[in-house]
Structure formats: C-alpha cells, structure tokens
PDB file of C-alpha atoms in Angstrom:
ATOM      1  CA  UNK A  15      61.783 -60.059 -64.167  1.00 42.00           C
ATOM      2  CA  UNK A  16      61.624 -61.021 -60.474  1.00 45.00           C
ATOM      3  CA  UNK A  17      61.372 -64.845 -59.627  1.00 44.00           C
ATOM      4  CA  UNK A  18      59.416 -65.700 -56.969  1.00 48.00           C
ATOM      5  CA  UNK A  19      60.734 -65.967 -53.436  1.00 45.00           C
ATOM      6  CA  UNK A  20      60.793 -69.485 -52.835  1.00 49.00           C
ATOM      7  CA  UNK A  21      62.658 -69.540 -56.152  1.00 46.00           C
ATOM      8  CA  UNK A  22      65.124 -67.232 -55.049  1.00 56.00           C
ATOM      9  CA  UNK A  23      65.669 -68.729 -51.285  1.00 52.00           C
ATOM     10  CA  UNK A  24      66.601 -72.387 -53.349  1.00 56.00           C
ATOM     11  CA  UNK A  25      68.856 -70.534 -56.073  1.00 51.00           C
ATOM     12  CA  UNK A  26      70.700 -68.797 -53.443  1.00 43.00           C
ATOM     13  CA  UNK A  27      71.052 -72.443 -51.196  1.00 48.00           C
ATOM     14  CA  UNK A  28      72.098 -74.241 -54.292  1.00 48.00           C
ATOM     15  CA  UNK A  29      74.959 -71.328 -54.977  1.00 43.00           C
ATOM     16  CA  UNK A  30      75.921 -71.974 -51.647  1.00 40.00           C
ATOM     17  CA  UNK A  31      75.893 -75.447 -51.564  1.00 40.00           C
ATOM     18  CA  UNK A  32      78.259 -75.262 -54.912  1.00 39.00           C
ATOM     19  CA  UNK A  33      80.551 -72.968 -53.198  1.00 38.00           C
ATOM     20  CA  UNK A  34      80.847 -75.154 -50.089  1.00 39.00           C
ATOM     21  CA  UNK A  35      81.638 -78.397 -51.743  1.00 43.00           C
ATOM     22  CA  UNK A  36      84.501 -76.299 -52.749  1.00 46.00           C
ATOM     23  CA  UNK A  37      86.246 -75.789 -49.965  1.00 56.00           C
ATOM     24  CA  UNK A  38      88.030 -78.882 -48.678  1.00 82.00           C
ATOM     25  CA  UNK A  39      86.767 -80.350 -45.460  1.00 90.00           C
ATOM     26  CA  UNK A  40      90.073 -80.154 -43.255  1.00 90.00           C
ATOM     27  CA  UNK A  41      89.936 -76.299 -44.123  1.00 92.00           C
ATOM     28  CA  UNK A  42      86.292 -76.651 -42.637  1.00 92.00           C
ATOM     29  CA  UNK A  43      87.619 -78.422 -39.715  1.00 93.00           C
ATOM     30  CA  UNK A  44      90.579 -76.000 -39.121  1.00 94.00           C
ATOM     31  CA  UNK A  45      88.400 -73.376 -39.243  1.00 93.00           C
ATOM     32  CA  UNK A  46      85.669 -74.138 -36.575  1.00 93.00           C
ATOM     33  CA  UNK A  47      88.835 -75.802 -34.109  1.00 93.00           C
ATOM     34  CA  UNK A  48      90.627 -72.310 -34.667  1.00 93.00           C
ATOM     35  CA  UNK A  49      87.849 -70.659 -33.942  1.00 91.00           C
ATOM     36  CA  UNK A  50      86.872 -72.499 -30.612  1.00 89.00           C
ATOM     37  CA  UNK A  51      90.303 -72.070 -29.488  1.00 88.00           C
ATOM     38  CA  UNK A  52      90.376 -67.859 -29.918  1.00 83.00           C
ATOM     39  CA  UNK A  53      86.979 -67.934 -28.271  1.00 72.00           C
ATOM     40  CA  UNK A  54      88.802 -70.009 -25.682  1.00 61.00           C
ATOM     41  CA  UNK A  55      92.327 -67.894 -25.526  1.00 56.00           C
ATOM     42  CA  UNK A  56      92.246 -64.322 -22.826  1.00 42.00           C
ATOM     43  CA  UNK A  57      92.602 -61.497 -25.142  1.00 41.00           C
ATOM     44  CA  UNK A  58      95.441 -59.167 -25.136  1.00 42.00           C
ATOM     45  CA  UNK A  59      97.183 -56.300 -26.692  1.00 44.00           C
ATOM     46  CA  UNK A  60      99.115 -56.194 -29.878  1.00 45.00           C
ATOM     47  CA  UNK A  61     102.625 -55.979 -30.165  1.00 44.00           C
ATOM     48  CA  UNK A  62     103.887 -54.179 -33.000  1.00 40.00           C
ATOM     49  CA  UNK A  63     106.834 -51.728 -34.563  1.00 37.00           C
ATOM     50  CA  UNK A  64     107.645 -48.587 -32.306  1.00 38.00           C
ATOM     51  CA  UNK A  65     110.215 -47.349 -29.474  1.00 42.00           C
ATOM     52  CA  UNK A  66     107.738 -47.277 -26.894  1.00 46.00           C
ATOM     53  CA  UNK A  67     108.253 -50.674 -24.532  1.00 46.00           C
ATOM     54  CA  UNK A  68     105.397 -52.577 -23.849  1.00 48.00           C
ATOM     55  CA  UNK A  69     106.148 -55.674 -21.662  1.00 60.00           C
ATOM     56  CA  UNK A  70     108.094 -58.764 -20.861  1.00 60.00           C
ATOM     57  CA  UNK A  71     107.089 -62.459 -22.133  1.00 70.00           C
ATOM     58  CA  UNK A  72     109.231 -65.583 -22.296  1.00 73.00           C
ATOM     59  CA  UNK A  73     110.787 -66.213 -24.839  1.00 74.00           C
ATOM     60  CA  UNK A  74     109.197 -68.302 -27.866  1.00 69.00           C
ATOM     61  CA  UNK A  75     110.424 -70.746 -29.635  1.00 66.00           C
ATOM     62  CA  UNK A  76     110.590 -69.030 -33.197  1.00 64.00           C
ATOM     63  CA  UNK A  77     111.474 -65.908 -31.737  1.00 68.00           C
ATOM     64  CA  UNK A  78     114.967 -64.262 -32.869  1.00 66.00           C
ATOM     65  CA  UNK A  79     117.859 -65.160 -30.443  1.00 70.00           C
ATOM     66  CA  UNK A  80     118.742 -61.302 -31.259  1.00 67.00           C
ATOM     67  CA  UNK A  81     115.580 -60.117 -29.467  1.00 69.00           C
ATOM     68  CA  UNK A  82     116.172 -61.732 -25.933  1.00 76.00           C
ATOM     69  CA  UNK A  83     116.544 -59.351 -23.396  1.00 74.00           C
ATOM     70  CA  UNK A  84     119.593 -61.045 -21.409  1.00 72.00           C
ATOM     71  CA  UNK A  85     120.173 -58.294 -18.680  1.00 68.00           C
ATOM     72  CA  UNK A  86     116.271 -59.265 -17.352  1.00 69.00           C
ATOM     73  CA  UNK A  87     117.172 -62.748 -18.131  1.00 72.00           C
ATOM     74  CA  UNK A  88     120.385 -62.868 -16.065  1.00 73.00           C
ATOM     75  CA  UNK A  89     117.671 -62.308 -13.204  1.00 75.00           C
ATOM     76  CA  UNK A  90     116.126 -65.539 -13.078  1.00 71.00           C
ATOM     77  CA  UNK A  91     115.632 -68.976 -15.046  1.00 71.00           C
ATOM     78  CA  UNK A  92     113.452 -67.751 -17.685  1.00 74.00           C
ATOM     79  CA  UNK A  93     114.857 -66.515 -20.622  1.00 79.00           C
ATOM     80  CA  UNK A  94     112.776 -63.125 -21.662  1.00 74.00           C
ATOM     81  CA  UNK A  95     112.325 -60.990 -24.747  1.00 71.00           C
ATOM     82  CA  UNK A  96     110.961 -57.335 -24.570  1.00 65.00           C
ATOM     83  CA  UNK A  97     107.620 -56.800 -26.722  1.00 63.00           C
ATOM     84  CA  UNK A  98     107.094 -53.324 -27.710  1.00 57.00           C
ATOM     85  CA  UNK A  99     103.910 -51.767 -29.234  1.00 46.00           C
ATOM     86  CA  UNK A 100     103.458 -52.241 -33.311  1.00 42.00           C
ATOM     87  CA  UNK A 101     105.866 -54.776 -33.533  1.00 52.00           C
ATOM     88  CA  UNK A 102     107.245 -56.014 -36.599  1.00 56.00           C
ATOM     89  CA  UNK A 103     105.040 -59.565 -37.514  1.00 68.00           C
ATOM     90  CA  UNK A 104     106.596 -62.812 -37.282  1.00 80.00           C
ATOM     91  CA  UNK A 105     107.273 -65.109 -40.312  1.00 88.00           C
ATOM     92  CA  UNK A 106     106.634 -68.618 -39.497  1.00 92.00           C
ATOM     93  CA  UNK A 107     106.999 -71.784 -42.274  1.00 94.00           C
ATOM     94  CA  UNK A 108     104.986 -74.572 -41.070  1.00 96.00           C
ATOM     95  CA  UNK A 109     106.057 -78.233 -42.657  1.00 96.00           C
ATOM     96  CA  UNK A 110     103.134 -80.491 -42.294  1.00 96.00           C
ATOM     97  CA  UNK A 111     104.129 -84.441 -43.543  1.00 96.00           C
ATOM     98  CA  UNK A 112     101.401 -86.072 -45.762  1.00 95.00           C
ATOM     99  CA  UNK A 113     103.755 -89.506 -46.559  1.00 93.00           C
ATOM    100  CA  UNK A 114     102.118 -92.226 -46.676  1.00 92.00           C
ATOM    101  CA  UNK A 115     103.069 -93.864 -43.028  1.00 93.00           C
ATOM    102  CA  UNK A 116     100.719 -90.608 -42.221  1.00 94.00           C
ATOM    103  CA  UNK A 117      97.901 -92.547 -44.062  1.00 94.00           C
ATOM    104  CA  UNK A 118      97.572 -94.694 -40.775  1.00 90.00           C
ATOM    105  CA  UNK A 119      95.064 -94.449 -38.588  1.00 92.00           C
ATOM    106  CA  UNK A 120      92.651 -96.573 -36.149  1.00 89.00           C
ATOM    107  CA  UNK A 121      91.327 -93.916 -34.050  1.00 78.00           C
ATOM    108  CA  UNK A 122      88.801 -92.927 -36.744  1.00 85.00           C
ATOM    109  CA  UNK A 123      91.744 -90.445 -37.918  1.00 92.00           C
ATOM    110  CA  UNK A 124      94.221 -90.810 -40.524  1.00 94.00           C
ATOM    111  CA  UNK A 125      97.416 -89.149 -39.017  1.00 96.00           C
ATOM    112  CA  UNK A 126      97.558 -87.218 -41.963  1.00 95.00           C
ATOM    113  CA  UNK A 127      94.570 -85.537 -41.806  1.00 95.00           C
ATOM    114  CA  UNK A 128      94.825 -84.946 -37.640  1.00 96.00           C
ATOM    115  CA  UNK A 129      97.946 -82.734 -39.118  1.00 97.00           C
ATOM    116  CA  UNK A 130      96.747 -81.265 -41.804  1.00 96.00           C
ATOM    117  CA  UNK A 131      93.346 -79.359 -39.925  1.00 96.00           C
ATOM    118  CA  UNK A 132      96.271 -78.962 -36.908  1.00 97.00           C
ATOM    119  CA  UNK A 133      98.517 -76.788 -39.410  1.00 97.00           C
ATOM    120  CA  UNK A 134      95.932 -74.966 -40.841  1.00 96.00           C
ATOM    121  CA  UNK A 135      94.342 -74.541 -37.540  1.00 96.00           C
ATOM    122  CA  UNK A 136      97.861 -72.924 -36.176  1.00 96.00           C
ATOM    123  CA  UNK A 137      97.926 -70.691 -39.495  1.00 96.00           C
ATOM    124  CA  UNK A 138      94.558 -69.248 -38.950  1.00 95.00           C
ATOM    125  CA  UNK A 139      95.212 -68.299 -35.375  1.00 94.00           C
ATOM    126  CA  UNK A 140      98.779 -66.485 -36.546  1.00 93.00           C
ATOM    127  CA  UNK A 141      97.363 -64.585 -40.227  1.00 93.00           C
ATOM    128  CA  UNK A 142      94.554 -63.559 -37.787  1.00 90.00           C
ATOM    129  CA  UNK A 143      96.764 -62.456 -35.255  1.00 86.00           C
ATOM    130  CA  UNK A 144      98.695 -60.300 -37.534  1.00 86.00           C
ATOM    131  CA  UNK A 145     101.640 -63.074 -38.285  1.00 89.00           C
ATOM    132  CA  UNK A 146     102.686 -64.272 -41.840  1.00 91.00           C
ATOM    133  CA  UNK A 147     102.204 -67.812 -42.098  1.00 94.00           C
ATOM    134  CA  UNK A 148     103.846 -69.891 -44.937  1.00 94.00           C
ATOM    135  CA  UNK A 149     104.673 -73.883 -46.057  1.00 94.00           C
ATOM    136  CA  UNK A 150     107.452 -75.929 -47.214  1.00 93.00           C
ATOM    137  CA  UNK A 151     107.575 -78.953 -48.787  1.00 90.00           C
ATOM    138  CA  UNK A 152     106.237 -80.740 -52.249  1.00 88.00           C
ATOM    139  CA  UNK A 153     104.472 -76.955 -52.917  1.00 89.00           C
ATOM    140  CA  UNK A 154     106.939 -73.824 -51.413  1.00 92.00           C
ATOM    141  CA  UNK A 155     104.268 -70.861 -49.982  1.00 94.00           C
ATOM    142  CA  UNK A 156     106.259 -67.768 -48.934  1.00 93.00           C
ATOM    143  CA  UNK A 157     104.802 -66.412 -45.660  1.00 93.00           C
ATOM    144  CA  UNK A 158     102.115 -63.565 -46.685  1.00 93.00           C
ATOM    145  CA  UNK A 159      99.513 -62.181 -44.554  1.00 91.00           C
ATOM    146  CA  UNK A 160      95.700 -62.245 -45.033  1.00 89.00           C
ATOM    147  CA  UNK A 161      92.418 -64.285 -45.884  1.00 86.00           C
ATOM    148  CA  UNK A 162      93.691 -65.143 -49.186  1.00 91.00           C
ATOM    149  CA  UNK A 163      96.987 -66.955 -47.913  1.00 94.00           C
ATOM    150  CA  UNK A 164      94.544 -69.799 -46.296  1.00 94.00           C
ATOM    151  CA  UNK A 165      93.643 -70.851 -49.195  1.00 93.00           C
ATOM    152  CA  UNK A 166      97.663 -71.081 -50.522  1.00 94.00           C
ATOM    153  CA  UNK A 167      98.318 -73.037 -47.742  1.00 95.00           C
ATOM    154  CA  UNK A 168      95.086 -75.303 -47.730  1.00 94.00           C
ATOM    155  CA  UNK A 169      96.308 -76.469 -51.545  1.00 93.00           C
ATOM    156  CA  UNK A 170      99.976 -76.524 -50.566  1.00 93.00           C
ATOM    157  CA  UNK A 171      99.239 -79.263 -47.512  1.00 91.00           C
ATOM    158  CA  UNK A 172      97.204 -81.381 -49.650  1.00 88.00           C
ATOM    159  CA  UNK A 173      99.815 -82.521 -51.992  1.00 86.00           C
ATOM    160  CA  UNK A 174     101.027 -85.407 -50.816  1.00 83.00           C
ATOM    161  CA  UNK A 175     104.510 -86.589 -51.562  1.00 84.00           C
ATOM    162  CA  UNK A 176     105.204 -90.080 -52.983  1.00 82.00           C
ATOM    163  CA  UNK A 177     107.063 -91.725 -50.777  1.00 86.00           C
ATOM    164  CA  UNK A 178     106.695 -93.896 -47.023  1.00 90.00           C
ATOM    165  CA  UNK A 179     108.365 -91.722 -44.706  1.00 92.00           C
ATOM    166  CA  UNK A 180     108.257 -87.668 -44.981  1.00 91.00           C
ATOM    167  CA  UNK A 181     111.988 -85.615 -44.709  1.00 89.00           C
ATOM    168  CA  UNK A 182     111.828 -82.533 -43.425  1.00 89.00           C
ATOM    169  CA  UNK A 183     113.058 -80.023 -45.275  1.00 84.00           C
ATOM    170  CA  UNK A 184     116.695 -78.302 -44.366  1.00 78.00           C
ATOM    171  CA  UNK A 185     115.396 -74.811 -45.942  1.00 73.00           C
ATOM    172  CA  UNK A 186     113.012 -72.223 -44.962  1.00 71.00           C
ATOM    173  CA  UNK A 187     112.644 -69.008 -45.457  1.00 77.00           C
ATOM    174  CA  UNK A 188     114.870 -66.479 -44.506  1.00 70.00           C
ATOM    175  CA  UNK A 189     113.995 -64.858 -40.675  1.00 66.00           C
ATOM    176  CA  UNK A 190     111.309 -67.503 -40.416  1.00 75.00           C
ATOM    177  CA  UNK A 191     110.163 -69.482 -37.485  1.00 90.00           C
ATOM    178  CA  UNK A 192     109.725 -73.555 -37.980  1.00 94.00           C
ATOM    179  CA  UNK A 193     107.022 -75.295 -36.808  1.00 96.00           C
ATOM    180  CA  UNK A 194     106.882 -79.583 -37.896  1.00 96.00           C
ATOM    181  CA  UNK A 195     104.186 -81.350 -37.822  1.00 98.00           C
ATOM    182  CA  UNK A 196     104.702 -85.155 -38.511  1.00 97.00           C
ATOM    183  CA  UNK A 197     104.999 -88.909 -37.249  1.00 97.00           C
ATOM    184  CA  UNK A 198     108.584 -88.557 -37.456  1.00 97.00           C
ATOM    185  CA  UNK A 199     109.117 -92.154 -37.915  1.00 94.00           C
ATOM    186  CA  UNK A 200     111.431 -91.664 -40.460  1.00 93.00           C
ATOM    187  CA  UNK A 201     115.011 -91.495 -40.850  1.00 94.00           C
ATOM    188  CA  UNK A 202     116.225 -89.955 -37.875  1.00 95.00           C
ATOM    189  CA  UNK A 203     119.714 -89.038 -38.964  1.00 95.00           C
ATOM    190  CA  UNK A 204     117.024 -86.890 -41.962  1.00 95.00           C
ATOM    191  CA  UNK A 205     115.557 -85.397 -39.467  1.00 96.00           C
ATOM    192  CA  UNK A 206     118.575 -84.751 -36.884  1.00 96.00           C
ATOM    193  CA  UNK A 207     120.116 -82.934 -40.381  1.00 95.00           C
ATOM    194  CA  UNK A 208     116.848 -81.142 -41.397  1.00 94.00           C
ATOM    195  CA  UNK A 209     117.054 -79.428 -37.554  1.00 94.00           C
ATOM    196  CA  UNK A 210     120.633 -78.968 -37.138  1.00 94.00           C
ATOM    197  CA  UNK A 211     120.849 -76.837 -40.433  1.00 92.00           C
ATOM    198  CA  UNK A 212     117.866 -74.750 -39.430  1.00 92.00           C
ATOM    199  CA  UNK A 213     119.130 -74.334 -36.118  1.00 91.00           C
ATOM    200  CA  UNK A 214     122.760 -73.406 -37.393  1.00 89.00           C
ATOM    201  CA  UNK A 215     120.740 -70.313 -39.391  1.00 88.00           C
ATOM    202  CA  UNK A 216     118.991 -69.343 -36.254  1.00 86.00           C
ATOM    203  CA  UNK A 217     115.908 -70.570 -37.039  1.00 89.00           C
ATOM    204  CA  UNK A 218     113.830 -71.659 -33.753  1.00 89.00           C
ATOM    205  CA  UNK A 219     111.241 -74.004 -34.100  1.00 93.00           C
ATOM    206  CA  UNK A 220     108.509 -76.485 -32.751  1.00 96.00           C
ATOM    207  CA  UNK A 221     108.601 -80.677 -33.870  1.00 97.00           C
ATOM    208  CA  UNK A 222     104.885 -81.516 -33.190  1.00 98.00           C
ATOM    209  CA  UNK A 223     104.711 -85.612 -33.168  1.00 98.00           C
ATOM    210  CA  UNK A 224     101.173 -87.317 -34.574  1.00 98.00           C
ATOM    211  CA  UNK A 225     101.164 -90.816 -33.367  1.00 97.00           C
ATOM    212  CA  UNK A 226      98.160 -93.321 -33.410  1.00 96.00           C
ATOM    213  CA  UNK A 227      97.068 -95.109 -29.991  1.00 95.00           C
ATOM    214  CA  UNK A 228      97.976 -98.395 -31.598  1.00 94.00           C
ATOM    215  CA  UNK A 229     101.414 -97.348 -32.835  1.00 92.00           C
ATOM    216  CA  UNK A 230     102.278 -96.238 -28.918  1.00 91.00           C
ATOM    217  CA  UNK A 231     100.303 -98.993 -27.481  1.00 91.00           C
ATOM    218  CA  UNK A 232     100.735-102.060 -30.019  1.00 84.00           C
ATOM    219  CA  UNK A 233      97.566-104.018 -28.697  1.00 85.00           C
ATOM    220  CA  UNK A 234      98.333-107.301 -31.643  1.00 85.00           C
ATOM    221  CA  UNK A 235      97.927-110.823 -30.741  1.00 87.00           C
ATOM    222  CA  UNK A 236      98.236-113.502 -32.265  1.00 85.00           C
ATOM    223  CA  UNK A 237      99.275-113.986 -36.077  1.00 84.00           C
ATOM    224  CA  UNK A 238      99.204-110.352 -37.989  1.00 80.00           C
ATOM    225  CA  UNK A 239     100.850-109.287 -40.868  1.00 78.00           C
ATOM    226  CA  UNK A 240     102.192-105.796 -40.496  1.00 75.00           C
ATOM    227  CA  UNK A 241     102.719-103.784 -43.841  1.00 75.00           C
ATOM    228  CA  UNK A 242     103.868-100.032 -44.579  1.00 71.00           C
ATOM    229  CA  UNK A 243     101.306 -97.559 -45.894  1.00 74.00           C
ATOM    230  CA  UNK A 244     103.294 -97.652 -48.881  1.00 71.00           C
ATOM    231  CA  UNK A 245     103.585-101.095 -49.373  1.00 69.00           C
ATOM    232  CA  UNK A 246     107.238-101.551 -49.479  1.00 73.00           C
ATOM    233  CA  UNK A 247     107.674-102.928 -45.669  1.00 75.00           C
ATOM    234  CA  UNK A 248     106.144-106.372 -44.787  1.00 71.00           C
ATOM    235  CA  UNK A 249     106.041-108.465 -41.889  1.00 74.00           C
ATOM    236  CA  UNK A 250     104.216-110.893 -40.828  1.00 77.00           C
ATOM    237  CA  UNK A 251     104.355-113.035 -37.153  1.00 77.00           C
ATOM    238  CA  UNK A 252     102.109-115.833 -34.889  1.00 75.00           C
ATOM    239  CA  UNK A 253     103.357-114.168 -32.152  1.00 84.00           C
ATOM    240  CA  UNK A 254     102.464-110.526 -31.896  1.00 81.00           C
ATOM    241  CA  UNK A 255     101.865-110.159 -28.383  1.00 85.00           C
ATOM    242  CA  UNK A 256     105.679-111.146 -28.264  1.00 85.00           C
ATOM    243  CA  UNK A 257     107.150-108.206 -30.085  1.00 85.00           C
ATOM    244  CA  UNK A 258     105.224-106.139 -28.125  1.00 89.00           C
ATOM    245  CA  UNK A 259     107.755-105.238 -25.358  1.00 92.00           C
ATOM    246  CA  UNK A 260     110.613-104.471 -27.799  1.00 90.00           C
ATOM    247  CA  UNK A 261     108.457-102.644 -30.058  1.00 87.00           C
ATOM    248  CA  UNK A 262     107.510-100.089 -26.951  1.00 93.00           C
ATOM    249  CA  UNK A 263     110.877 -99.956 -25.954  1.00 95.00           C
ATOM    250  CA  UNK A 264     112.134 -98.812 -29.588  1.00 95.00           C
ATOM    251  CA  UNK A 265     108.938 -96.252 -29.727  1.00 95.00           C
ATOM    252  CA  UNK A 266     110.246 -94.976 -26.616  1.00 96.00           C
ATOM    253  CA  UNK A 267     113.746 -94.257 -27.814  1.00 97.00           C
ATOM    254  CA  UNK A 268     112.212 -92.635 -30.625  1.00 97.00           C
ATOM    255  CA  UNK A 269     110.556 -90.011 -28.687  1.00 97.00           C
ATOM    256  CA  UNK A 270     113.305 -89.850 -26.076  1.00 97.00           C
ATOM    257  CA  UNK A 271     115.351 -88.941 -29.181  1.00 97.00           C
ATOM    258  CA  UNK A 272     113.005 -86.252 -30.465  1.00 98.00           C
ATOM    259  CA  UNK A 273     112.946 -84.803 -27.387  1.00 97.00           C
ATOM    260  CA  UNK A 274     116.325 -84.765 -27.060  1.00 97.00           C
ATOM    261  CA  UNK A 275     117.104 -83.605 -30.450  1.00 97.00           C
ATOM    262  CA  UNK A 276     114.914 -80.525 -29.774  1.00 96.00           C
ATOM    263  CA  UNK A 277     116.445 -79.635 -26.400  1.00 95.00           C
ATOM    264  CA  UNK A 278     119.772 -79.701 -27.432  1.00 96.00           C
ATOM    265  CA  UNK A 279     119.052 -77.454 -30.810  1.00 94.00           C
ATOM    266  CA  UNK A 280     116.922 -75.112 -28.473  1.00 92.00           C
ATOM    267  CA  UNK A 281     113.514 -75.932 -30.041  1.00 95.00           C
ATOM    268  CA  UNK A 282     110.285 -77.536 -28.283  1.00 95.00           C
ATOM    269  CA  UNK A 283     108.962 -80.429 -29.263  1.00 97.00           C
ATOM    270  CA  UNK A 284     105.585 -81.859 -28.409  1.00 97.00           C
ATOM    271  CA  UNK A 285     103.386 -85.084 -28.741  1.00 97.00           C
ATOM    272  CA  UNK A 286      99.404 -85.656 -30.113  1.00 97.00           C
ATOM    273  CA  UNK A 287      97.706 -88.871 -30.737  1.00 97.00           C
ATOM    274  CA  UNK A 288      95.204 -89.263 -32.764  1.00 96.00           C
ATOM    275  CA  UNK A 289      92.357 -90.937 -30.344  1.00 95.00           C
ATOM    276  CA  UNK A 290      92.800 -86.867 -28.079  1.00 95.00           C
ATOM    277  CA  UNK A 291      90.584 -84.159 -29.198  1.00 95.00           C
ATOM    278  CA  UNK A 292      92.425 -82.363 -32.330  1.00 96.00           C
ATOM    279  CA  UNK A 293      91.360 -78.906 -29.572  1.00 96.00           C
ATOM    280  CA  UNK A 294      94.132 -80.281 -27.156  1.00 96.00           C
ATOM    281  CA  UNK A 295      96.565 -80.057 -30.508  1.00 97.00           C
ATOM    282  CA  UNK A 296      95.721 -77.015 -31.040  1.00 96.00           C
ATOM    283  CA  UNK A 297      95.673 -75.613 -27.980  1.00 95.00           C
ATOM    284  CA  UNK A 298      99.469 -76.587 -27.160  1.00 96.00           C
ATOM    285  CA  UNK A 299     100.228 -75.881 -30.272  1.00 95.00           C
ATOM    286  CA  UNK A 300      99.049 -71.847 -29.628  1.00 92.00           C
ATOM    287  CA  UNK A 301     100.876 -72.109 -26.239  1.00 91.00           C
ATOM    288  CA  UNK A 302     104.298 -73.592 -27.541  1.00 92.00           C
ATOM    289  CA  UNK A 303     104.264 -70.379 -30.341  1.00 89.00           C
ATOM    290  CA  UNK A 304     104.082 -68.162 -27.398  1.00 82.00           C
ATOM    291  CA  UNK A 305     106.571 -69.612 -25.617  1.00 73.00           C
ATOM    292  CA  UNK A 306     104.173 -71.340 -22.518  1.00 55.00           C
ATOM    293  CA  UNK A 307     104.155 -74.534 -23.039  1.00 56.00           C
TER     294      UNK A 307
END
C-alpha cells in the first residue's frame, strides 16, 4: 500500500532526523571546517608508489628522515624530499588530550572540544587525501584508510581520560607520523619523555598547543579563587591583578619550552587559542603536515 506523499516526505525527515542526532556534533563541526578548508586549499596531483619522479617539496614534519633527498638539499637551506607518482600513503597517529584542564574555556569554547573538531578536521583532510589516519590514547585506533575510519576515530577522541593533566603517549605505531594536539600544561619532563622516545624511533611530528585567551592573558582582579578542572588544585587571592606579571612570565617559559623542545627533536610545534576561528587551526594545521608552515 502506498502512503500518501506528505506522509512519506515526514517519515523520511523523521529517519533523518534519528540518524543525525546520531552523529556527534564535533564530527558535524569537523566536517563542514574540513570541508571549507579543501574548498579553500589549490589542488594538486597525487603522489603515489612508482619509479617515475614527480617533483620536489620540503620536507614535512612526519615524513621519513630516509626519504630526504640530501644531494638537492646540500644546495640550499631547505631540506627536500623527492615525491614520485603513486606513492606509498602516509600513516599518521594523531593524540588529541581530553583531561580535564581541557574542560576550560571562556571564549565560548571548551579547549577540549576546539581539539577534538581540530583532530578530526586534520583526519578528514588526510583519509580523503589518500593518508591513513589513526589515534592513541585511552582507545588505540590503528591507522586505516576510508569513510568508515571517521567514525573509529570520532569514538576514540571522545573518551576522556580521568585525570587533570593529559600525558602524551611514548608509543605509536610503527612508521607513523605524530601529530599532538593539547594544552600541554602538564608535566613537562612527561611530555619532554613522550617526544624524545618518539623522536629516538624516527618518528616526526607536530605539538599543536590549545590555550584560552584568559590563560595567556590572565585579565583577574581583585579576590578570585582559582581551582583545577579537576578539582584537586585550589587557590584563592585578594590580589589577582598582582600575580599577573609572574603568571605571564611562567606561561611564557612554557611555550618558549615547547618550542624549544620541538626544534631540538626536529618536530614543529604550533599555537591556537580558543577566542581564533577553529579555520585558522585548521588551516596551519594542513600547512605544518605538508611541511609549509
């Protein structure tokens, strides 16, 4: 028996309004902020397996040290790796930190979520350029191509681990590239540790900071009482305005340490808060993978 149409138009938008509420919103967000970034991004050839060169690029920052070309490289500052046509994909292992200082935000924004659409906004843009994309951290996801490993990786970022600060993990999986995504407001000796092992394997990687304005700028006055996401820090001053000068000066040497730390193991690292369009993330994000930012 046929229904009538009307019938049939609100049975269909009722199945799809099931299926939506499905899918979590920060896939939703990655999505559309992937998208407007490959409608953004020049289009170019694929690289792929095969004898036949192609061209020159600059070297990435999760590609192999083994595939450098040093005799072009000797020529100039730039260090270059040949690309030749068919190209074997790359595996990259994104850690994205869902702790609970990442519960912060003031920018309308929890951190956590800013990093969570921002790693599966990266993994979109490699799976649909050809790459296998995985995770580590509470939920291991080998890297796989295809539609289906979204979805792996969407549930994988969304368990959050139970404690204040996340600690990157010291294993990947094997020829992968690293990319971090966190505050990294941690321990830094963890996180010095968690790099220098990778880096000691060969791995090459990104550390992407997410910081909120008011953790970079510290705008308090007055009497506030400061407390950790996870409850287990507490502070509490008449004199905010006063800490403000040594706080900045501390948040400075974190990032100057960062940045150091990344130098010196031959990774990039890179900086988003939370009150900049999550399409500026992305978009250095996309550049630092191909080695131009």
């Amino acid at each position: 028996m046929n229904l009538p149409r009307a019938k049939t138009r609100d049975a269909v938008r009722a199945a799809a309004e099931v299926a939506a509420a499905k899918v979590p919103p920060v896939l939703l967000q990655a999505e559309r902020l992937a998208e407007t970034v490959l409608l953004g991004a020049h289009g170019r050839r694929r690289s792929g397996i095969g004898d036949t060169f192609w061209q020159y690029r600059n070297a990435g920052p999760l590609d192999d040290a083994r595939r450098i070309d040093w005799r072009r490289s000797a020529r100039g500052d730039q260090t270059f790796v040949q690309e030749r046509e068919w190209q074997v994909a790359r595996n990259v292992v994104l850690w994205v930190d869902q702790a609970h200082s990442m519960r912060f935000g003031s920018a309308g924004v929890e951190k956590a979520e800013r990093a969570a659409v921002l790693g599966l906004a990266v993994a979109i843009i490699l799976l649909r350029g050809g790459e296998r994309a995985g995770i580590v951290g509470p939920r291991n996801v080998p890297p796989m191509r295809g539609a289906s490993q979204i979805a792996r990786l969407t549930a994988a970022i969304l368990e959050s681990p139970e404690c204040d600060y996340g600690v990157p993990p010291s294993v990947a999986f094997d020829s992968a590239g690293v990319i971090m995504i966190s505050d990294f407001l941690g321990d830094i000796e963890a996180i010095e540790s968690s790099v220098g092992s990778l880096a000691a394997r060969g791995r090459r990687g990104i550390l992407f900071q997410i910081v909120d304005p008011h953790e970079r700028e510290f705008p308090f006055e007055g009497r506030t009482i400061f407390e950790s996401m996870g409850g287990t820090i507490w502070h509490e001053t008449d004199r905010a305005a006063g800490l403000r000068e040594g706080y900045r000066a501390r948040f400075a040497k974190r990032e100057a340490a960062l940045r150091d730390l990344a130098r010196s193991r031959g990774w990039i690292f890179g900086q988003h808060v939370t009150d900049r369009a999550a399409t500026e993330g992305l978009v250095w994000l996309r550049n630092a993978v191909e080695g131009q930012a």
